[in-house]
Coordinates of C-alpha atoms (C1' of nucleotides) in Angstrom, one line a residue:
Chain A
X154 CA 27.1 -6.0 -67.8
X155 CA 30.6 -7.3 -68.5
X156 CA 33.7 -5.2 -68.0
X157 CA 34.0 -5.2 -71.8
X158 CA 30.5 -4.0 -72.3
X159 CA 30.9 -1.3 -69.7
X160 CA 34.1 0.0 -71.4
X161 CA 32.4 -0.1 -74.8
X162 CA 29.5 1.9 -73.4
X163 CA 31.8 4.9 -72.5
X164 CA 32.4 7.8 -74.7
X165 CA 35.9 8.1 -73.6
X166 CA 36.9 4.8 -75.1
X167 CA 34.7 4.9 -78.3
X168 CA 37.8 5.5 -80.6
X169 CA 39.3 2.1 -79.6
X170 CA 39.3 -0.9 -81.8
X171 CA 37.9 -4.2 -80.4
X172 CA 41.4 -5.5 -80.2
X173 CA 42.5 -2.5 -78.1
X174 CA 39.4 -2.8 -75.9
X175 CA 40.4 -6.4 -75.2
X176 CA 43.9 -5.2 -74.2
X177 CA 42.4 -2.6 -72.0
X178 CA 40.2 -5.2 -70.3
X179 CA 43.3 -7.1 -69.3
X180 CA 44.7 -4.1 -67.3
X181 CA 41.3 -3.0 -65.9
X182 CA 39.0 -4.0 -63.0
X183 CA 35.5 -2.9 -62.4
X184 CA 34.3 -2.0 -58.8
X185 CA 31.1 -1.2 -57.3
X186 CA 30.8 1.0 -54.3
X187 CA 28.0 2.4 -52.2
X188 CA 27.5 6.0 -51.4
X189 CA 29.8 7.6 -48.8
X190 CA 32.7 5.4 -49.7
X191 CA 36.0 7.3 -49.6
X192 CA 37.7 6.3 -52.8
X193 CA 41.0 7.9 -51.8
X194 CA 42.7 10.5 -49.5
X195 CA 44.7 13.5 -50.4
X196 CA 48.5 13.2 -50.3
X197 CA 48.5 9.5 -51.2
X198 CA 49.8 7.9 -54.3
X199 CA 48.3 5.3 -56.6
X200 CA 49.4 3.1 -59.4
X201 CA 45.9 3.0 -60.8
X202 CA 43.9 5.4 -62.9
X203 CA 40.3 5.7 -61.7
X204 CA 37.5 6.3 -64.0
X205 CA 33.8 6.9 -63.0
X206 CA 31.4 4.9 -65.0
X207 CA 28.2 5.7 -63.2
X208 CA 27.2 7.5 -60.0
X209 CA 28.6 10.7 -58.6
X210 CA 31.7 11.7 -56.6
X211 CA 32.9 14.8 -54.9
X212 CA 36.4 16.1 -54.4
X213 CA 37.4 18.0 -51.3
X214 CA 40.3 19.0 -49.1
X215 CA 40.6 19.6 -45.3
X216 CA 41.8 23.1 -44.2
X217 CA 43.9 24.1 -41.2
X218 CA 40.9 24.1 -38.9
X219 CA 39.7 20.6 -40.0
X220 CA 36.9 22.1 -42.1
X221 CA 36.1 20.4 -45.4
X222 CA 36.7 22.4 -48.5
X223 CA 34.4 21.3 -51.3
X224 CA 36.3 21.5 -54.6
X225 CA 34.0 20.1 -57.3
X226 CA 31.8 17.3 -58.3
X227 CA 32.9 14.5 -60.5
X228 CA 30.2 13.3 -62.9
X229 CA 29.8 10.0 -64.6
X230 CA 31.8 9.1 -67.7
X231 CA 34.9 11.1 -66.6
X232 CA 38.3 10.6 -65.3
X233 CA 38.6 10.9 -61.4
X234 CA 42.3 10.7 -60.9
X235 CA 44.3 13.8 -60.9
X236 CA 47.3 13.2 -63.1
X237 CA 50.1 15.7 -62.5
X238 CA 52.9 14.5 -64.7
X239 CA 53.0 12.4 -67.8
X240 CA 56.4 11.4 -66.9
X241 CA 55.6 9.8 -63.6
X242 CA 54.3 6.3 -63.4
X243 CA 52.1 6.9 -60.3
X244 CA 49.3 9.2 -59.5
X245 CA 49.4 11.7 -56.7
X246 CA 46.2 12.7 -55.1
X247 CA 45.7 16.4 -54.4
X248 CA 42.3 15.9 -52.8
X249 CA 40.0 13.4 -51.1
X250 CA 37.4 11.8 -53.3
X251 CA 34.1 10.7 -51.7
X252 CA 31.3 8.9 -53.6
X253 CA 28.0 10.5 -53.0
X254 CA 26.0 8.0 -54.9
X255 CA 26.3 4.2 -55.5
X256 CA 28.9 4.2 -58.2
X257 CA 30.8 2.1 -60.6
X258 CA 34.5 2.6 -60.9
X259 CA 37.1 1.4 -63.5
X260 CA 40.6 1.0 -62.1
X261 CA 43.2 0.8 -64.8
X262 CA 46.8 -0.1 -64.2
X263 CA 48.3 3.3 -65.0
X264 CA 51.8 2.4 -66.2
X265 CA 50.5 -0.1 -68.7
X266 CA 47.7 2.2 -69.8
X267 CA 50.3 4.9 -70.4
X268 CA 52.5 2.6 -72.5
X269 CA 49.7 1.0 -74.6
X270 CA 47.3 3.9 -74.9
X271 CA 49.0 7.3 -74.3
X272 CA 52.4 6.8 -75.7
X273 CA 50.9 5.4 -78.8
X274 CA 48.5 8.4 -79.0
X275 CA 45.5 6.2 -79.0
X276 CA 43.6 7.9 -76.3
X277 CA 45.8 10.9 -75.9
X278 CA 43.1 13.4 -77.0
X279 CA 40.4 12.1 -74.9
X280 CA 42.7 12.0 -71.9
X281 CA 43.9 15.6 -72.6
X282 CA 40.2 16.6 -72.8
X283 CA 39.5 15.1 -69.4
X284 CA 42.5 16.9 -67.9
X285 CA 41.2 20.2 -69.5
X286 CA 37.9 19.7 -67.9
X287 CA 39.4 19.3 -64.6
X288 CA 41.6 22.3 -65.1
X289 CA 38.4 24.2 -66.0
X290 CA 36.7 23.2 -62.8
X291 CA 39.7 24.4 -60.9
X292 CA 39.7 27.7 -62.6
X293 CA 36.0 28.2 -61.8
X294 CA 36.8 27.4 -58.2
X295 CA 39.6 29.9 -58.1
X296 CA 37.2 32.5 -59.6
X297 CA 34.6 31.8 -56.9
X298 CA 36.9 31.6 -54.0
X299 CA 39.5 34.3 -54.6
X300 CA 37.5 36.9 -56.5
X301 CA 34.1 36.5 -54.9
X302 CA 32.9 37.3 -51.4
X303 CA 30.1 35.5 -49.8
X304 CA 27.3 37.7 -51.4
X305 CA 28.8 37.2 -54.8
X306 CA 29.1 33.5 -54.4
X307 CA 25.5 33.1 -53.3
X308 CA 24.1 35.6 -56.0
X309 CA 25.9 33.8 -58.7
X310 CA 24.7 30.4 -57.6
X311 CA 21.0 31.6 -57.4
X312 CA 21.4 33.3 -60.8
X313 CA 23.0 30.3 -62.5
X314 CA 21.0 27.6 -61.2
X315 CA 18.0 28.6 -59.1
X316 CA 16.5 25.1 -59.5
X317 CA 19.5 23.4 -57.9
X318 CA 19.7 26.1 -55.2
X319 CA 16.1 25.4 -54.2
X320 CA 16.5 21.7 -54.4
X321 CA 19.6 21.3 -52.2
X322 CA 19.6 21.8 -48.4
X323 CA 21.1 25.1 -47.2
X324 CA 23.7 23.3 -45.4
X325 CA 25.0 21.5 -48.5
X326 CA 24.9 24.8 -50.6
X327 CA 27.0 26.4 -47.8
X328 CA 29.5 23.5 -48.0
X329 CA 29.7 23.8 -51.8
X330 CA 30.3 27.6 -51.6
X331 CA 32.7 27.3 -48.8
X332 CA 30.8 29.4 -46.4
X333 CA 29.0 28.6 -43.1
X334 CA 25.3 28.0 -43.1
X335 CA 24.9 30.9 -40.7
X336 CA 26.6 33.2 -43.4
X337 CA 24.4 31.8 -46.2
X338 CA 21.4 32.5 -44.0
X339 CA 22.5 36.1 -43.5
X340 CA 23.3 36.7 -47.1
X341 CA 19.9 35.4 -48.1
X342 CA 18.2 37.7 -45.7
X343 CA 20.3 40.7 -47.0
X344 CA 19.3 40.0 -50.6
X345 CA 15.7 39.8 -49.5
X346 CA 16.0 43.0 -47.5
X347 CA 17.2 44.7 -50.7
X348 CA 14.2 43.4 -52.8
X349 CA 16.6 41.4 -55.0
X350 CA 15.1 38.0 -54.1
X351 CA 12.1 36.8 -52.0
X352 CA 11.9 33.7 -49.9
X353 CA 8.5 32.0 -49.7
X354 CA 8.2 28.8 -47.7
X355 CA 12.0 28.5 -47.8
X356 CA 11.9 28.7 -51.6
X357 CA 14.0 31.5 -53.3
X358 CA 12.4 33.5 -56.0
X359 CA 14.3 36.1 -58.0
X360 CA 12.7 39.5 -57.9
X361 CA 15.5 41.6 -59.6
X362 CA 17.4 39.4 -61.9
X363 CA 19.6 42.3 -63.1
X364 CA 20.5 43.5 -59.7
X365 CA 21.3 40.0 -58.7
X366 CA 23.7 39.5 -61.7
X367 CA 25.3 42.9 -61.1
X368 CA 26.3 41.8 -57.6
X369 CA 29.0 39.6 -59.1
X370 CA 29.5 40.9 -62.5
X371 CA 30.3 44.5 -61.8
X372 CA 33.4 44.3 -59.9
X373 CA 34.4 47.8 -60.8
X374 CA 31.6 50.1 -59.8
X375 CA 31.2 48.7 -56.4
Chain B
X125 CA 67.9 34.2 -84.4
X126 CA 65.3 33.4 -87.1
X127 CA 61.8 32.1 -86.3
X128 CA 62.8 28.6 -87.3
X129 CA 65.8 28.6 -85.2
X130 CA 63.9 29.9 -82.3
X131 CA 61.4 27.1 -82.6
X132 CA 64.1 24.5 -83.0
X133 CA 65.7 25.6 -79.8
X134 CA 62.6 24.9 -77.8
X135 CA 62.3 21.6 -76.0
X136 CA 58.6 21.6 -76.6
X137 CA 59.0 21.2 -80.3
X138 CA 62.0 18.9 -80.4
X139 CA 60.0 15.9 -81.6
X140 CA 59.0 17.6 -84.8
X141 CA 60.6 16.8 -88.2
X142 CA 62.1 19.6 -90.2
X143 CA 59.2 19.5 -92.6
X144 CA 56.7 19.9 -89.6
X145 CA 58.7 22.8 -88.3
X146 CA 58.5 24.6 -91.6
X147 CA 54.8 24.0 -91.5
X148 CA 54.6 25.4 -88.0
X149 CA 56.7 28.5 -89.1
X150 CA 54.0 29.3 -91.5
X151 CA 51.3 29.7 -88.9
X152 CA 53.6 31.3 -86.3
X153 CA 54.9 34.7 -85.5
X154 CA 57.6 35.8 -83.2
X155 CA 57.1 38.8 -81.0
X156 CA 59.4 40.9 -78.7
X157 CA 58.0 42.8 -75.8
X158 CA 59.4 44.8 -72.9
X159 CA 58.7 44.2 -69.3
X160 CA 55.4 45.4 -67.9
X161 CA 53.6 44.7 -71.1
X162 CA 50.2 43.2 -70.6
X163 CA 49.9 40.3 -73.0
X164 CA 46.2 39.8 -72.5
X165 CA 43.4 40.4 -70.1
X166 CA 41.1 38.0 -68.4
X167 CA 37.8 37.1 -70.0
X168 CA 38.9 37.8 -73.5
X169 CA 39.2 35.3 -76.3
X170 CA 42.0 34.7 -78.7
X171 CA 42.5 32.8 -81.9
X172 CA 46.2 32.4 -81.2
X173 CA 48.2 30.3 -78.8
X174 CA 50.9 32.0 -76.9
X175 CA 54.2 30.4 -76.0
X176 CA 56.9 31.9 -73.9
X177 CA 60.3 31.5 -75.5
X178 CA 62.4 33.7 -73.1
X179 CA 61.7 36.1 -70.3
X180 CA 59.2 35.8 -67.5
X181 CA 55.4 36.4 -67.1
X182 CA 53.0 36.4 -64.3
X183 CA 49.3 35.4 -64.2
X184 CA 47.0 37.3 -62.0
X185 CA 43.3 38.1 -61.4
X186 CA 41.5 41.1 -60.1
X187 CA 39.2 40.5 -57.1
X188 CA 36.1 42.3 -56.1
X189 CA 37.9 45.1 -54.4
X190 CA 40.2 45.7 -57.3
X191 CA 43.1 43.9 -55.6
X192 CA 45.5 41.9 -57.7
X193 CA 45.6 38.3 -56.9
X194 CA 48.9 36.7 -58.0
X195 CA 48.2 33.3 -59.5
X196 CA 51.6 32.0 -60.6
X197 CA 54.7 32.7 -62.7
X198 CA 55.1 31.5 -66.2
X199 CA 58.6 30.5 -67.0
X200 CA 60.4 30.4 -70.3
X201 CA 59.9 27.5 -72.5
X202 CA 56.3 27.0 -71.7
X203 CA 52.8 27.5 -72.9
X204 CA 51.2 30.7 -71.8
X205 CA 47.6 30.3 -73.1
X206 CA 45.0 28.6 -70.9
X207 CA 43.3 26.2 -73.2
X208 CA 39.9 25.1 -71.8
X209 CA 38.5 22.8 -74.3
X210 CA 40.1 20.9 -77.2
X211 CA 36.8 21.1 -79.1
X212 CA 36.8 24.9 -79.2
X213 CA 38.8 26.8 -81.8
X214 CA 39.5 29.8 -79.7
X215 CA 41.1 30.3 -76.4
X216 CA 39.5 31.9 -73.5
X217 CA 41.6 33.8 -70.9
X218 CA 41.0 33.1 -67.3
X219 CA 43.5 35.5 -66.0
X220 CA 45.6 38.5 -66.9
X221 CA 49.1 37.9 -68.2
X222 CA 51.8 40.5 -67.6
X223 CA 55.4 40.2 -68.7
X224 CA 57.7 40.9 -65.9
X225 CA 60.9 40.8 -68.0
X226 CA 61.7 41.5 -71.6
X227 CA 60.3 38.5 -73.4
X228 CA 60.0 36.7 -76.6
X229 CA 56.6 35.3 -77.5
X230 CA 55.5 32.8 -80.1
X231 CA 52.0 33.4 -81.4
X232 CA 50.6 30.4 -83.1
X233 CA 47.4 30.3 -85.1
X234 CA 45.4 27.9 -82.9
X235 CA 43.0 26.4 -85.3
X236 CA 45.6 25.3 -87.7
X237 CA 48.0 24.3 -85.0
X238 CA 45.2 22.1 -83.6
X239 CA 44.5 20.5 -87.0
X240 CA 48.2 20.0 -88.0
X241 CA 49.8 19.1 -84.7
X242 CA 47.2 18.0 -82.1
X243 CA 44.6 16.1 -84.3
X244 CA 47.6 14.2 -85.8
X245 CA 49.0 13.5 -82.4
X246 CA 52.3 15.1 -83.3
X247 CA 52.5 17.4 -80.3
X248 CA 49.7 15.9 -78.3
X249 CA 51.8 14.6 -75.3
X250 CA 54.0 17.8 -75.1
X251 CA 50.8 19.8 -75.1
X252 CA 49.2 17.6 -72.5
X253 CA 52.2 18.0 -70.3
X254 CA 52.1 21.7 -70.5
X255 CA 48.5 21.7 -69.4
X256 CA 49.3 19.3 -66.6
X257 CA 52.0 21.7 -65.5
X258 CA 49.5 24.5 -65.4
X259 CA 47.0 22.4 -63.5
X260 CA 49.7 21.6 -61.0
X261 CA 50.4 25.2 -60.4
X262 CA 46.7 25.8 -59.8
X263 CA 46.6 22.9 -57.4
X264 CA 49.4 24.3 -55.4
X265 CA 47.7 27.7 -55.4
X266 CA 44.6 26.2 -54.0
X267 CA 46.6 24.3 -51.4
X268 CA 48.2 27.5 -50.2
X269 CA 45.2 29.7 -50.3
X270 CA 42.5 27.4 -48.8
X271 CA 44.6 25.3 -46.4
X272 CA 47.0 27.8 -45.1
X273 CA 46.6 31.0 -43.1
X274 CA 49.1 33.9 -43.3
X275 CA 51.6 32.5 -40.8
X276 CA 51.7 29.1 -42.6
X277 CA 52.1 30.8 -46.1
X278 CA 55.0 32.9 -44.8
X279 CA 56.6 30.0 -43.0
X280 CA 56.4 27.7 -46.0
X281 CA 58.0 30.3 -48.3
X282 CA 60.9 30.9 -46.0
X283 CA 61.4 27.3 -45.4
X284 CA 61.2 26.4 -49.1
X285 CA 63.2 29.2 -50.6
X286 CA 64.9 31.6 -48.2
X287 CA 67.1 32.9 -50.8
X288 CA 64.2 34.0 -53.0
X289 CA 62.5 35.3 -49.9
X290 CA 65.5 37.6 -49.1
X291 CA 66.0 38.7 -52.7
X292 CA 62.4 39.9 -53.3
X293 CA 60.8 43.1 -51.8
X294 CA 58.4 42.5 -49.0
X295 CA 55.8 44.1 -51.1
X296 CA 56.1 41.6 -53.9
X297 CA 56.3 38.6 -51.5
X298 CA 53.0 39.8 -50.0
X299 CA 51.5 40.0 -53.4
X300 CA 52.6 36.5 -54.2
X301 CA 51.3 35.1 -51.0
X302 CA 48.1 37.0 -51.4
X303 CA 48.4 38.9 -48.1
X304 CA 48.9 42.5 -47.3
X305 CA 52.5 43.9 -46.7
X306 CA 51.3 44.9 -43.3
X307 CA 50.3 41.4 -42.5
X308 CA 53.6 40.0 -43.8
X309 CA 55.4 42.5 -41.6
X310 CA 53.4 41.3 -38.6
X311 CA 53.9 37.6 -39.2
X312 CA 57.6 38.2 -39.5
X313 CA 57.8 40.0 -36.2
X314 CA 55.7 37.2 -34.7
X315 CA 58.1 34.6 -35.9
X316 CA 61.0 36.6 -34.6
X317 CA 59.4 37.0 -31.2
X318 CA 59.1 33.3 -31.0
X319 CA 62.8 32.8 -31.8
X320 CA 62.0 30.9 -35.0
X321 CA 63.6 33.4 -37.3
X322 CA 65.8 36.4 -36.8
X323 CA 65.9 39.5 -39.0
X324 CA 69.3 41.2 -39.4
X325 CA 69.5 44.3 -41.7
X326 CA 66.2 43.2 -43.1
X327 CA 67.5 39.8 -44.0
X328 CA 65.7 36.8 -42.6
X329 CA 67.7 34.1 -41.0
X330 CA 66.2 30.7 -39.9
X331 CA 66.9 30.0 -36.2
X332 CA 64.6 27.0 -35.6
X333 CA 64.1 25.1 -38.9
X334 CA 62.0 22.4 -37.3
X335 CA 59.6 24.8 -35.7
X336 CA 59.3 26.7 -38.9
X337 CA 58.3 23.6 -40.8
X338 CA 56.0 22.4 -38.1
X339 CA 53.9 25.5 -38.5
X340 CA 52.5 24.5 -41.8
X341 CA 53.0 20.8 -41.7
X342 CA 51.1 20.0 -38.6
X343 CA 47.6 20.9 -39.6
X344 CA 46.2 18.4 -37.2
X345 CA 47.8 19.2 -33.8
X346 CA 47.2 22.8 -34.0
Chain C
dA275 C1' 78.0 62.9 -45.1
dT276 C1' 73.5 64.8 -46.2
dT277 C1' 69.3 64.5 -48.3
dA278 C1' 65.6 62.6 -50.8
dA279 C1' 63.0 58.7 -51.9
dA280 C1' 61.5 54.2 -51.3
dA281 C1' 60.4 50.5 -48.4
dA282 C1' 58.9 48.6 -44.2
dA283 C1' 56.8 48.7 -39.8
dT284 C1' 53.4 50.2 -36.7
dG285 C1' 49.0 51.7 -34.5
dA286 C1' 44.2 52.3 -34.7
dC287 C1' 40.4 50.7 -36.5
dA288 C1' 37.1 48.4 -39.9
dT289 C1' 35.3 44.4 -42.2
dT290 C1' 34.3 39.9 -43.2
dT291 C1' 33.4 35.7 -41.8
dG292 C1' 33.5 32.1 -38.5
dT293 C1' 31.8 30.0 -34.1
dC294 C1' 28.5 28.3 -31.1
dA295 C1' 24.5 28.3 -28.6
dA296 C1' 19.6 29.4 -28.5
dT297 C1' 15.5 29.8 -30.8
dC298 C1' 12.4 29.4 -34.4
dT299 C1' 10.3 26.9 -38.5
dT300 C1' 9.1 23.3 -41.2
dA301 C1' 8.4 18.7 -42.5
dA302 C1' 7.8 14.0 -41.2
dA303 C1' 5.9 10.3 -38.4
dG304 C1' 2.8 8.5 -35.5
Chain D
dC293 C1' -3.6 16.7 -35.2
dT294 C1' 0.2 16.4 -32.2
dT295 C1' 4.8 15.4 -31.4
dT296 C1' 9.4 15.1 -32.8
dA297 C1' 13.4 15.9 -35.2
dA298 C1' 15.9 18.0 -38.6
dG299 C1' 16.9 22.3 -40.6
dA300 C1' 17.3 27.2 -40.7
dT301 C1' 17.7 31.5 -38.5
dT302 C1' 19.4 34.7 -35.2
dG303 C1' 22.3 36.9 -31.6
dA304 C1' 26.4 37.6 -29.3
dC305 C1' 30.9 37.4 -29.8
dA306 C1' 35.8 36.1 -31.6
dA307 C1' 39.5 35.8 -34.9
dA308 C1' 42.0 36.9 -38.8
dT309 C1' 43.1 40.0 -41.9
dG310 C1' 42.5 44.3 -44.4
dT311 C1' 42.9 49.4 -44.6
dC312 C1' 45.0 53.6 -44.1
dA313 C1' 47.7 57.1 -42.2
dT314 C1' 51.9 57.9 -39.7
dT315 C1' 56.5 56.9 -38.4
dT316 C1' 60.8 54.7 -38.8
dT317 C1' 64.3 52.5 -41.3
dT318 C1' 66.9 51.6 -45.4
dT319 C1' 68.7 52.6 -49.7
dA320 C1' 70.4 55.5 -53.3
dA321 C1' 71.7 60.0 -55.0
dT322 C1' 73.9 64.1 -54.7

DNA sequence: ATTAAAAAATGACATTTGTCAATCTTAAAG
DNA sequence: CTTTAAGATTGACAAATGTCATTTTTTAAT
């Protein structure tokens, strides 16, 4: 697929005329990376806007003790870069971005993109929506991390997406929830001890859905 | 000051024509509140967009143990509401908003605002910038909370804004940094014991600016 | 200057979660 | 079916911070 075809296939750009797409092509390059590639590191700047065409990425930070803190996934067909100021012509990275699947990335010259497509309101709404999505992810993260303790985090994840929970390795779930595998293991055995879940051949089964939900919903009567 | 004059005085609306401002006036109301008023609670929905004209507000959440978690201040001349999706016609509150000074608030009918001013790209860039500002505040919060321990948080605050630190009550600083007053007190005496700061009549004085900065900058060689 | 109230500091202790090594379990490979 | 390696669990312990009551200090009011 050519660059132009790739761009045309993306929802984000569907409002553009063919002429505008040609213009976009001139300031854009398409890149292919294998999984595990680090796209960029936190606290660095870039002149290019990154957009994930296909594949999967994750955003994470490093804490004081050199532990990784998983922030969120970035799914295909969405903006990767974390824009912080419309007035600035470069992009500052708050987090590290690692590709966790073979991915296709668009790199767009930000300054020109801004001038041709944002200042003229061509893609302004789509752009804003992308930023809102990212903001929403951060809000969820804050919820999970500040409001919830380890038991709540695990309960919520099991309640919300049991399938994913059972598919992933315990180690990866722990990383996502920002707790240690040992802690996750202890939380699970506690939930089992209280007859809220059961674990058969390593697979989690919900036994008391209400109680599970109550763990993280009922902040008050705890 | 009339509603129209208030709107015209705001930077956010300065790109609007007089005709557009009249239109905006029709879907907007101006409200005055005293300090301590809770503007809205988390997990509620609204059909109106709130905008802080003058005064000061703070955004906070309540954690599992009924502790308040200070998120950030909201300064005058900025959007209060936390928009999460351009496609939705209502606004969902992620956090509680309390006014901490006597304030003037604009309440704008969101659906109409969206149709007249966002969908037509009239205020799209200003709106996006507001969302970016909020996003930036959340990023800073995540940085502080995940990456920093109590000593780093306090050091950074003293280094960045000693004046504010000395002006505020210890209790309020603790709330902002999301630590207990007792912990703050212990951190301060530790910094004093290490000759990094001094405390005279309750006022903090920096004695070793480099060491202070090093505490939170050098994540690696710790 | 004295007193009352508010704010801050301190001590004792609890709680949560992390750390790390040892052990057990499961799944994969031969 | 056995062997091996990865993954998960468990125990022992440590670290950071929270909790709460008590004491001290500071500030404000009389």
